[in-house]
PDB file of C-alpha atoms in Angstrom:
ATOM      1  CA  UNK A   1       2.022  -2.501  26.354  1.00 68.00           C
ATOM      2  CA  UNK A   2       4.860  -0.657  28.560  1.00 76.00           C
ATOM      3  CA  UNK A   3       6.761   1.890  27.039  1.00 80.00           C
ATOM      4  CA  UNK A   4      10.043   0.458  27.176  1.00 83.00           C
ATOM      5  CA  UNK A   5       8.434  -1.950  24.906  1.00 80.00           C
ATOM      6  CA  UNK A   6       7.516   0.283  22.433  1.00 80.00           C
ATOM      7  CA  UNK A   7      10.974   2.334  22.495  1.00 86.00           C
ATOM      8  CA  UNK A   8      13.079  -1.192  22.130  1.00 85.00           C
ATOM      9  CA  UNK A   9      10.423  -1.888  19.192  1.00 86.00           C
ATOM     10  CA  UNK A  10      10.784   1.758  17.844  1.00 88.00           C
ATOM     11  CA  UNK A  11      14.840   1.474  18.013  1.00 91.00           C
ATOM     12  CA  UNK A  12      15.080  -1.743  16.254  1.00 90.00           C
ATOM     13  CA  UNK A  13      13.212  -0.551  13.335  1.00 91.00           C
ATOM     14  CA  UNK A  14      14.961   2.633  12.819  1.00 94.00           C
ATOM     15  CA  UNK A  15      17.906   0.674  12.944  1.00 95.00           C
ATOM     16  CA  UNK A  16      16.613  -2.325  10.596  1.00 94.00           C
ATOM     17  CA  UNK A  17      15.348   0.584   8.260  1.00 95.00           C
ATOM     18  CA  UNK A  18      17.992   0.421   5.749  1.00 95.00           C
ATOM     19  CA  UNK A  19      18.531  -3.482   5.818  1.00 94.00           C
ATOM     20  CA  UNK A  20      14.385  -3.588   5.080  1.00 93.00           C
ATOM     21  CA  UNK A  21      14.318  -0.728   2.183  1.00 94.00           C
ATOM     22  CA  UNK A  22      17.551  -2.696   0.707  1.00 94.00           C
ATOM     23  CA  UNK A  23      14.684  -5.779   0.468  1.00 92.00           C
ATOM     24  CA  UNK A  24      11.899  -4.156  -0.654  1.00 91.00           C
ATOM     25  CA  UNK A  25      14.108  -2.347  -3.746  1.00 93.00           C
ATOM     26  CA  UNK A  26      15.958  -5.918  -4.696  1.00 91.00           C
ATOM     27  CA  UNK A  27      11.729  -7.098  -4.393  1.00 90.00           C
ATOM     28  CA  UNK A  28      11.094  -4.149  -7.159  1.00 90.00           C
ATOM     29  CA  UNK A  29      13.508  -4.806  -9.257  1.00 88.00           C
ATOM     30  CA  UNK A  30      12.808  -8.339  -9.690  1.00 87.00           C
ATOM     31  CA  UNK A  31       8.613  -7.520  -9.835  1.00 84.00           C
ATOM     32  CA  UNK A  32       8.532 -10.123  -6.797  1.00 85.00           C
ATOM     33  CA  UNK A  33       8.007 -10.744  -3.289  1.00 87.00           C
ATOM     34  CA  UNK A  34      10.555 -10.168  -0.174  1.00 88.00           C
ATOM     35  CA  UNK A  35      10.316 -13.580   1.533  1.00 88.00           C
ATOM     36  CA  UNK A  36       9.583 -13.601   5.116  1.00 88.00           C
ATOM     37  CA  UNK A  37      12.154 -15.377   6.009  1.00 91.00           C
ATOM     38  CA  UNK A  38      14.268 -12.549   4.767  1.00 90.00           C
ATOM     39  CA  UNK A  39      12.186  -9.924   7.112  1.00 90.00           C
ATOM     40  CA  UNK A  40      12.528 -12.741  10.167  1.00 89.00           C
ATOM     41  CA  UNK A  41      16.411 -12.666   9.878  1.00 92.00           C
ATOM     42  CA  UNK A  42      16.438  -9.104  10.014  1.00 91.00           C
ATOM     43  CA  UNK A  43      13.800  -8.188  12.114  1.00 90.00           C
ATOM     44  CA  UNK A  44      15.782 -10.963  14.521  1.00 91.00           C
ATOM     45  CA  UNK A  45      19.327  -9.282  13.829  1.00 91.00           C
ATOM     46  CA  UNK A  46      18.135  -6.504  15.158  1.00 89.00           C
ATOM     47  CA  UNK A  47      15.975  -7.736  18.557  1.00 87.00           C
ATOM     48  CA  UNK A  48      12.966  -6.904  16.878  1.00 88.00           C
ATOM     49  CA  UNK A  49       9.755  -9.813  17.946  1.00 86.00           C
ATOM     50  CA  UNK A  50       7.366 -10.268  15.134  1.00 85.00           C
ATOM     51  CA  UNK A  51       4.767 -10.978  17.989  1.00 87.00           C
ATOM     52  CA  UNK A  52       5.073  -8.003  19.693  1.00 84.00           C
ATOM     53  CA  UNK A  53       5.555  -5.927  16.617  1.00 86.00           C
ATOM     54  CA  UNK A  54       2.146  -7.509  15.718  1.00 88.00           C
ATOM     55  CA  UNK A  55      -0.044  -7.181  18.999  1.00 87.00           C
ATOM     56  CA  UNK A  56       1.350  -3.673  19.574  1.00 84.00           C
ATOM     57  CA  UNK A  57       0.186  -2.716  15.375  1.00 86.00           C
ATOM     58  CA  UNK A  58      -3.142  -4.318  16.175  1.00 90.00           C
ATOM     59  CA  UNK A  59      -3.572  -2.274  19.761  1.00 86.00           C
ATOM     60  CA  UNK A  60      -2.563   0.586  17.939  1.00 84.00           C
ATOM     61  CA  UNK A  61      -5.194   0.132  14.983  1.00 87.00           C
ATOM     62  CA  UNK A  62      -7.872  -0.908  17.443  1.00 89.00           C
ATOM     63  CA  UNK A  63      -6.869   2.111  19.557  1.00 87.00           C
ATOM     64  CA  UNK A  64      -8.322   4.399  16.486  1.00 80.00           C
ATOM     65  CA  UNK A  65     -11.322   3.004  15.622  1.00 67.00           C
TER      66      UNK A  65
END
């Protein structure tokens, strides 16, 4: 996976951080789920793709086997 890849990935989530930790604490307090729909809309407000979020988690866990 290139680099810039993996910055654009790492930006996003540092700037979906708060939207996500808002989710997961309204989740809490309601002893629930967060919907994935809920992480898709975010995730896609901020140019973050759930496919290559996923493929560059799994190199990344196969990486330190």
């Amino acid at each position: 996976m290139p680099v810039s890849e993996l910055v654009t990935i790492l930006l996003g989530l540092l700037q979906a951080a708060p939207a996500l930790v808002n989710e997961i604490t309204a989740a809490q307090a309601t002893g629930g789920v967060v919907p994935a729909a809920n992480i898709t809309a975010i995730f896609s407000k901020y140019g973050i793709d759930r496919a290559v979020l996923s493929a560059a988690i799994a190199n990344a866990a196969a990486a330190g086997k």
